[in-house]
Amino acid sequence: MTKDLMEKIISLCKRRGFVYPSSEIYGGFANIYDFGPLGSLLAKNIRDIWIKKIVQERNDMYLIDGSILMHPKAWEASGHTVAFTDPLIQCPSCKKRFRADQLEGWKLEKDNQTGEWNVLDQGSLICPDCNGNLIPDVKEFNLLMTTSIGSIEGEKTKVYLKGESCQNIYLDFLPIRDTMGVKIPFGVAQIGKAFRNEITLGKFLFKVREFEQMDIEYFCSPEEAKKLYEEWKDIRFNWYIDTIGLSKNRLRWRQHSSEERIFYARDAWDIEYKFFDEFEELEGIHDRSDYDLKQQGKFSGKTLDYFDPVSKMRFIPNIIECSGGLQRTFLAILAESYQEEKVDNEKRVFLKIKPSLSPYKVAVFPLVANKDNLIEKAKDVFHLLKPEFMIMWDSIGNIGKRYRRQDEIGTPWCITIDYQTLEDNTVTIRDRDTMKQERIKIEEIIRWIKEHLNV
Ligand code: GAP
């Protein structure tokens, strides 16, 4: 995807109510966005289908919805208070901050135990923004956001917003183990907010400061971890192709090098997608060993273990983690589905989103807006479909314009009520991608759409 296309997507997102910059009336708020009416529906559809595939269709998964605020010790135990850092350089002239490891010619390495950055190669000292001189003073910049709890000034406790959503799955391991009758291997799924003080600006939804992660933490015995890790890698890669509709040639695997890999992980791979001109991370899949439960156990004084009734062994479960970003999946869907073509010498823009994910499934039109009998019949069809699907009504402008409006927001089908409808109770149903129309009976519409939604 070129930068030009990215600009078109950003513009469409704003114009058609998918994504708005947060607090825009105050000039916006860097790297923070709201989902608008259309975007909220697309995001909801992504969440719903993830829960359906990961929780509903499996027998070994439990869903939780954890709080954003957690005991601050949890973030000490996880290492985030020390090691969740980026190396930062600030330009003394324009005051812009940059990640030193992303500046031209710079090479840095993070010590995973201490969180400190070692400069291997010092690159350009020219500010990319104002061309001023940079001072090679690399500062540790912690990505965790903080707030405070308590009402009396001076007695407030500093707490953290979740830097990664998964942490309360580890904290809830004990109550889930004790209340749900679980048998290892099993997993816990959660879609939750994460907050990070990201320095890099201007990558639209790809790098935001408030986002949602769709996390799977799969608890297993150490012996099974390697096999299950490979199974989850397959499941997650195929999900992006089969369920989300991304093309295989824009997806790839990238293994973390030993320097990049977090020190306790036995293996780590990213699923990458070609959003712009480059492949970038969409989801991370980690074999996290028993580190998380051991650490949280150590800091809380509780033993987070599991007794296997078959082998009669007691052990701390290993964890396979699959962590994907909702905003990145959303952006990938738009990047993949944005299409332009020439129709009758005019540009047609359409979003070729999988119908199951499209914000609206159907738009209902009366052929013309000034004939009462057509409007009345179209309203009947509208009210018939409304309890079943997210649908839209449109009677403004000519049919061609209405089709274009729906194409641009990815509505897979448009139904038109015309004069023939009044005679034989049939309607035209027009396909977004092929623009072909067929006539079907009103009483068949619901079945027809359900059938096509499952394709
Ligand atoms: N618990 C593991 C974890 O947090 P991560 O690789 O830092 O791992 C997982 O994040 C996923 O969350 C990424 O693959 C990406 O999809 C999403 N993500 C991370 N940082 C993000 C950001 N600043 N903006 C949008 N999505 C982000």
Short mmCIF file of N, CA and C and ligand atoms in Angstrom, two decimals, residues 164 166 196 198 205-208 211 213 215 281-284 288 321 323-325 327-328, ligand 1:
data_model
loop_
_atom_site.label_atom_id
_atom_site.label_comp_id
_atom_site.label_asym_id
_atom_site.label_seq_id
_atom_site.Cartn_x
_atom_site.Cartn_y
_atom_site.Cartn_z
N GLU A 164 -0.05 -3.76 28.61
CA GLU A 164 -0.47 -4.84 27.70
C GLU A 164 -1.70 -5.46 28.35
N CYS A 166 -2.97 -8.42 28.42
CA CYS A 166 -3.00 -9.81 28.91
C CYS A 166 -2.77 -9.97 30.40
N ARG A 196 -0.07 2.92 25.80
CA ARG A 196 1.39 3.07 25.71
C ARG A 196 1.75 4.48 25.29
N GLU A 198 3.54 5.93 23.24
CA GLU A 198 4.34 5.76 22.02
C GLU A 198 4.95 7.09 21.60
N LEU A 205 -3.78 4.42 12.51
CA LEU A 205 -4.18 3.43 13.52
C LEU A 205 -3.07 2.42 13.84
N PHE A 206 -2.00 2.45 13.06
CA PHE A 206 -0.97 1.42 13.26
C PHE A 206 -0.27 1.60 14.61
N LYS A 207 0.01 2.82 14.98
CA LYS A 207 0.69 3.05 16.26
C LYS A 207 -0.08 4.10 17.04
N VAL A 208 -0.87 3.65 17.98
CA VAL A 208 -1.69 4.56 18.76
C VAL A 208 -1.35 4.42 20.25
N PHE A 211 -5.27 1.46 22.62
CA PHE A 211 -5.71 0.50 21.62
C PHE A 211 -6.24 -0.75 22.30
N GLN A 213 -6.16 -5.02 22.47
CA GLN A 213 -5.47 -6.25 22.09
C GLN A 213 -6.43 -7.42 22.22
N ASP A 215 -6.23 -11.06 22.96
CA ASP A 215 -5.20 -11.94 23.53
C ASP A 215 -5.70 -13.34 23.81
N GLU A 281 4.28 -5.56 11.90
CA GLU A 281 3.65 -6.54 12.82
C GLU A 281 2.14 -6.37 12.95
N LEU A 282 1.46 -7.50 12.87
CA LEU A 282 0.01 -7.54 13.05
C LEU A 282 -0.32 -8.29 14.35
N GLU A 283 0.42 -9.35 14.60
CA GLU A 283 0.18 -10.15 15.82
C GLU A 283 1.48 -10.80 16.25
N GLY A 284 1.67 -10.89 17.57
CA GLY A 284 2.86 -11.55 18.11
C GLY A 284 2.47 -12.87 18.75
N ARG A 288 6.00 -18.33 26.09
CA ARG A 288 6.50 -17.53 27.22
C ARG A 288 7.01 -18.35 28.40
N GLU A 321 1.27 -17.47 24.04
CA GLU A 321 0.50 -16.23 23.90
C GLU A 321 0.35 -15.84 22.44
N SER A 323 -1.10 -12.51 20.60
CA SER A 323 -1.61 -11.18 20.92
C SER A 323 -1.69 -10.33 19.65
N GLY A 324 -2.92 -10.07 19.24
CA GLY A 324 -3.13 -9.30 18.01
C GLY A 324 -3.79 -7.97 18.34
N GLY A 325 -3.57 -6.98 17.48
CA GLY A 325 -4.13 -5.65 17.74
C GLY A 325 -5.42 -5.44 16.96
N GLN A 327 -6.86 -2.46 16.35
CA GLN A 327 -6.70 -1.32 15.42
C GLN A 327 -5.90 -1.73 14.19
N ARG A 328 -4.89 -2.59 14.39
CA ARG A 328 -4.09 -3.02 13.23
C ARG A 328 -4.89 -3.95 12.33
N1 GAP B 1 1.23 -9.18 25.52
C1 GAP B 1 2.06 -9.15 24.35
C2 GAP B 1 2.16 -7.84 23.74
O1 GAP B 1 1.64 -6.84 24.23
P1 GAP B 1 3.07 -6.61 21.62
O2 GAP B 1 3.81 -7.17 20.42
O3 GAP B 1 3.67 -5.46 22.31
O4 GAP B 1 2.87 -7.85 22.58
C3 GAP B 1 0.73 -7.20 20.60
O5 GAP B 1 1.59 -6.23 21.19
C4 GAP B 1 -0.05 -6.56 19.46
O6 GAP B 1 -0.69 -5.38 19.90
C5 GAP B 1 0.83 -6.13 18.28
O7 GAP B 1 1.09 -7.22 17.41
C6 GAP B 1 -0.04 -5.09 17.64
O8 GAP B 1 -1.02 -5.69 16.80
C7 GAP B 1 -0.75 -4.45 18.83
N2 GAP B 1 -0.08 -3.19 19.21
C8 GAP B 1 1.02 -3.04 19.97
N3 GAP B 1 1.33 -1.75 20.13
C9 GAP B 1 0.42 -1.06 19.44
C10 GAP B 1 0.19 0.34 19.20
N4 GAP B 1 0.94 1.27 19.75
N5 GAP B 1 -0.86 0.71 18.41
C11 GAP B 1 -1.66 -0.23 17.87
N6 GAP B 1 -1.51 -1.56 18.08
C12 GAP B 1 -0.49 -1.96 18.84
#
